[in-house]
Short mmCIF file of C-alpha atoms in Angstrom, two decimals:
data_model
loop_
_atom_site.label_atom_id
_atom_site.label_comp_id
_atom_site.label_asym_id
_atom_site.label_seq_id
_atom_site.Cartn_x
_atom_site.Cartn_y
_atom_site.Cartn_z
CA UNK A 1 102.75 84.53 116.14
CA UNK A 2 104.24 87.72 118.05
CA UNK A 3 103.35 91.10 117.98
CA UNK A 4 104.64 94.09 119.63
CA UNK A 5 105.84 97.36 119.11
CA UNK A 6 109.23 98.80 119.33
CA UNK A 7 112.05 101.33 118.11
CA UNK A 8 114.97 100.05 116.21
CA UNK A 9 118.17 99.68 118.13
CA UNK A 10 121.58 100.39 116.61
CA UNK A 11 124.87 98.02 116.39
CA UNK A 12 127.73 100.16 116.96
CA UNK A 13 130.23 96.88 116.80
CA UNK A 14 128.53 96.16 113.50
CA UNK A 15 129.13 99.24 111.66
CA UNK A 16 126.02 101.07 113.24
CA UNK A 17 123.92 98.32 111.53
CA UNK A 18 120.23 98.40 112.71
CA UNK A 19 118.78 95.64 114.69
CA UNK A 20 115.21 94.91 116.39
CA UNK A 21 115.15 94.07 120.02
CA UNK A 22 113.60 91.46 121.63
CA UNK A 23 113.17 90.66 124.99
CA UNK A 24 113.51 87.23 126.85
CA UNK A 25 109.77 86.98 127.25
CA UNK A 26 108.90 87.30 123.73
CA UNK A 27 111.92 85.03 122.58
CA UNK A 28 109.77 82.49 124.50
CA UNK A 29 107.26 82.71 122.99
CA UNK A 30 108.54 82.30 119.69
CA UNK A 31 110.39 79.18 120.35
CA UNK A 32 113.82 80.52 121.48
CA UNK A 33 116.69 81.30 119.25
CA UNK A 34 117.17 78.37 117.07
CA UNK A 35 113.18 79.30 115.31
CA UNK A 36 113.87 80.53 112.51
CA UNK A 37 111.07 83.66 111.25
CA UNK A 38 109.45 85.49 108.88
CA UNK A 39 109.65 89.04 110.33
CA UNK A 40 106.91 91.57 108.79
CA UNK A 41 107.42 95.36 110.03
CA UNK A 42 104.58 97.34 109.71
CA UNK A 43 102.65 95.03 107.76
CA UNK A 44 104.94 95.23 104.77
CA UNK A 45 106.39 91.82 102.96
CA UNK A 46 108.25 89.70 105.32
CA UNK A 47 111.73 88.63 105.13
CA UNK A 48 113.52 85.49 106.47
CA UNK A 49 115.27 85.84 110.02
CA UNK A 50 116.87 84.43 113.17
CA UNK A 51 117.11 85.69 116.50
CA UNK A 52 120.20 86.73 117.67
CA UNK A 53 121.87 86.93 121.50
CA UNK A 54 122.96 90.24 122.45
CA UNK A 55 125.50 89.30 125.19
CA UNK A 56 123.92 90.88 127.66
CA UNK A 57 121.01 88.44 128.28
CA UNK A 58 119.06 90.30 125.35
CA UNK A 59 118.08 89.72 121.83
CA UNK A 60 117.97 90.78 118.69
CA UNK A 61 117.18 90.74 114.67
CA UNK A 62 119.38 92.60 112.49
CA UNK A 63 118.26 94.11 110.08
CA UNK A 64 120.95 95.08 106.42
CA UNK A 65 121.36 98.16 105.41
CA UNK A 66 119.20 96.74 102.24
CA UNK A 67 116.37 95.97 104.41
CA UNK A 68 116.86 99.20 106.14
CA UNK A 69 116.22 101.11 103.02
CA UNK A 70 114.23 99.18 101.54
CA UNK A 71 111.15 99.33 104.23
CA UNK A 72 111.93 103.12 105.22
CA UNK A 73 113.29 103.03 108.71
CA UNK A 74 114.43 105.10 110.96
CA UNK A 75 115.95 104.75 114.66
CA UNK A 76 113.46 107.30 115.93
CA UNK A 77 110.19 105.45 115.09
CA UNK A 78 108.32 102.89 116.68
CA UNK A 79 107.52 99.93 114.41
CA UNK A 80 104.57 97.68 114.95
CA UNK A 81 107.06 94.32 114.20
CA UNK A 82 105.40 90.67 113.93
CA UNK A 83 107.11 87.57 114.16
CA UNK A 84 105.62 84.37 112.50
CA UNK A 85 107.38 80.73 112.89
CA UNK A 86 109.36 79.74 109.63
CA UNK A 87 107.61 76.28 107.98
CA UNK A 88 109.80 76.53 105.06
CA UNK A 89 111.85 73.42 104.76
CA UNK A 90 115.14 75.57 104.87
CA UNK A 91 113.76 78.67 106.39
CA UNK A 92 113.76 80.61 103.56
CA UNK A 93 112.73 80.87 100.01
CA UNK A 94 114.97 78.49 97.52
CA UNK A 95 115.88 80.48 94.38
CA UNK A 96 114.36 78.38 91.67
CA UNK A 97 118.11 77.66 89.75
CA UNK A 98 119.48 76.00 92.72
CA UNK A 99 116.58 74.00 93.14
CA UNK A 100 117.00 72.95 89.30
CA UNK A 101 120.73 72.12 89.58
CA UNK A 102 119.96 69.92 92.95
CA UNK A 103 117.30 67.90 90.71
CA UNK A 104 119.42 67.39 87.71
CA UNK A 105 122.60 66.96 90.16
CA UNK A 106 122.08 63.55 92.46
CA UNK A 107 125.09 63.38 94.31
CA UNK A 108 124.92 67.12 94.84
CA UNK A 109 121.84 67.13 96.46
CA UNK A 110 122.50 64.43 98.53
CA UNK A 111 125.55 66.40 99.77
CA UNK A 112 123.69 69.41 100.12
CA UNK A 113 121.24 68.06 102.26
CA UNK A 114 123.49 66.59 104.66
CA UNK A 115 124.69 70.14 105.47
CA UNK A 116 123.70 71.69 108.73
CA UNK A 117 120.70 73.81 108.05
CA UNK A 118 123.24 77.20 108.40
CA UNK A 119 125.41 75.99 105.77
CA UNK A 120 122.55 75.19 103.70
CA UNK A 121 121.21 78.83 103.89
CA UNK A 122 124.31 80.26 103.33
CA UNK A 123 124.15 78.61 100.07
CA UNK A 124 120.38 79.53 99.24
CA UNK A 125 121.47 83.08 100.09
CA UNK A 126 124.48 83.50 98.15
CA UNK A 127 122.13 82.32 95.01
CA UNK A 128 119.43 84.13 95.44
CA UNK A 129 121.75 87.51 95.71
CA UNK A 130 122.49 87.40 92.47
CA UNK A 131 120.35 89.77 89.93
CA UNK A 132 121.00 87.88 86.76
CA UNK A 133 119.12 84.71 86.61
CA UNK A 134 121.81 83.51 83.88
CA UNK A 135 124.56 84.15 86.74
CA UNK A 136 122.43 82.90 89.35
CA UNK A 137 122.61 78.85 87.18
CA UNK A 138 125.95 79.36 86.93
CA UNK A 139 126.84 80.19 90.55
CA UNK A 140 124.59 77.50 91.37
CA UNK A 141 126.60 74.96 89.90
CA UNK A 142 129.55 75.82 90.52
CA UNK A 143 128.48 75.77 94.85
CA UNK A 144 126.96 72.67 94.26
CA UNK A 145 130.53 71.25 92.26
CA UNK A 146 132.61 72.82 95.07
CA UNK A 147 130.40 71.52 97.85
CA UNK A 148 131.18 68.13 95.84
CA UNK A 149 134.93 68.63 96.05
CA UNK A 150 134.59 69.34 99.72
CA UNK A 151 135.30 66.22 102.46
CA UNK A 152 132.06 65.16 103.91
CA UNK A 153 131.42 66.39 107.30
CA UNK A 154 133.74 68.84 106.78
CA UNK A 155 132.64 71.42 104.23
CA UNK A 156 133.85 74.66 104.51
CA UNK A 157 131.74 77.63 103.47
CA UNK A 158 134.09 80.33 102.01
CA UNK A 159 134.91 77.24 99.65
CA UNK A 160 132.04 76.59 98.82
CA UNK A 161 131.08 79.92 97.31
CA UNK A 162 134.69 80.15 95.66
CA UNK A 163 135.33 82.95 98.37
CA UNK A 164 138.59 81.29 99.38
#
């Protein structure tokens, strides 16, 4: 676990989206950047994260404009953040339909979990987005049908979702 202090930066080349720095020394101690978190600022609910590079031998976590409304920010307070290791099996919560579609669908859980962890949450996050939890089923199986029509080793996200 990490704890520190810190203002929020902001991401001018990602539409002014807010981020939380971090500096070599505590990416260290965290485990580096392929850990992923659970990231709690100022003691409120956590939320699933990843640290990020910055490019100029910094780090960061961004933060949405979601999260940045929903816990109150603002770039010209310090936040007491903390940063616990992820022990999730995918590194962040699974939305309950998914997990019911993988256990009634073999072959598309098998195929789901030989995706690279990324692709996997990309998946999880696209599912869990969703308000309705009627919509959220059927989303579900139609990734897990279009991850099925996909060539192994190969799967493309954007098709996946029915983005492309």
């Amino acid at each position: 676990m990490l704890k520190f202090q810190v203002s929020l930066g902001k991401h001018e080349s990602m539409f002014g989206s807010a981020y939380i720095p971090i500096t070599s020394q505590q990416l260290k101690k965290i485990g580096g950047h392929k850990t992923r978190l659970i990231c709690k600022i100022n003691q409120q609910a956590g939320f699933p994260c990843a640290v990020m590079p910055h490019g100029n031998g910094s780090n960061y976590i961004m933060l949405s404009k979601e999260k940045f409304k929903k816990f109150k920010l603002n770039y010209d307070d310090v936040y007491r953040i903390e940063l616990l290791k992820d022990e999730s099996e995918y590194g962040m919560p699974m939305p309950e339909e998914l997990e019911e579609v993988l256990k009634q669908d073999p072959e598309g859980k098998t195929r789901f979990n030989l995706l690279s962890p990324g692709k996997q949450r990309n998946i999880i996050y696209y599912t869990s987005k969703i308000k309705s939890q009627n919509l959220r089923v059927e989303r579900a199986w139609l990734y897990i049908n279009n991850l099925k029509k996909e060539v192994k080793g190969k799967e493309r996200v954007p098709y996946i979702l029915g983005l492309k």
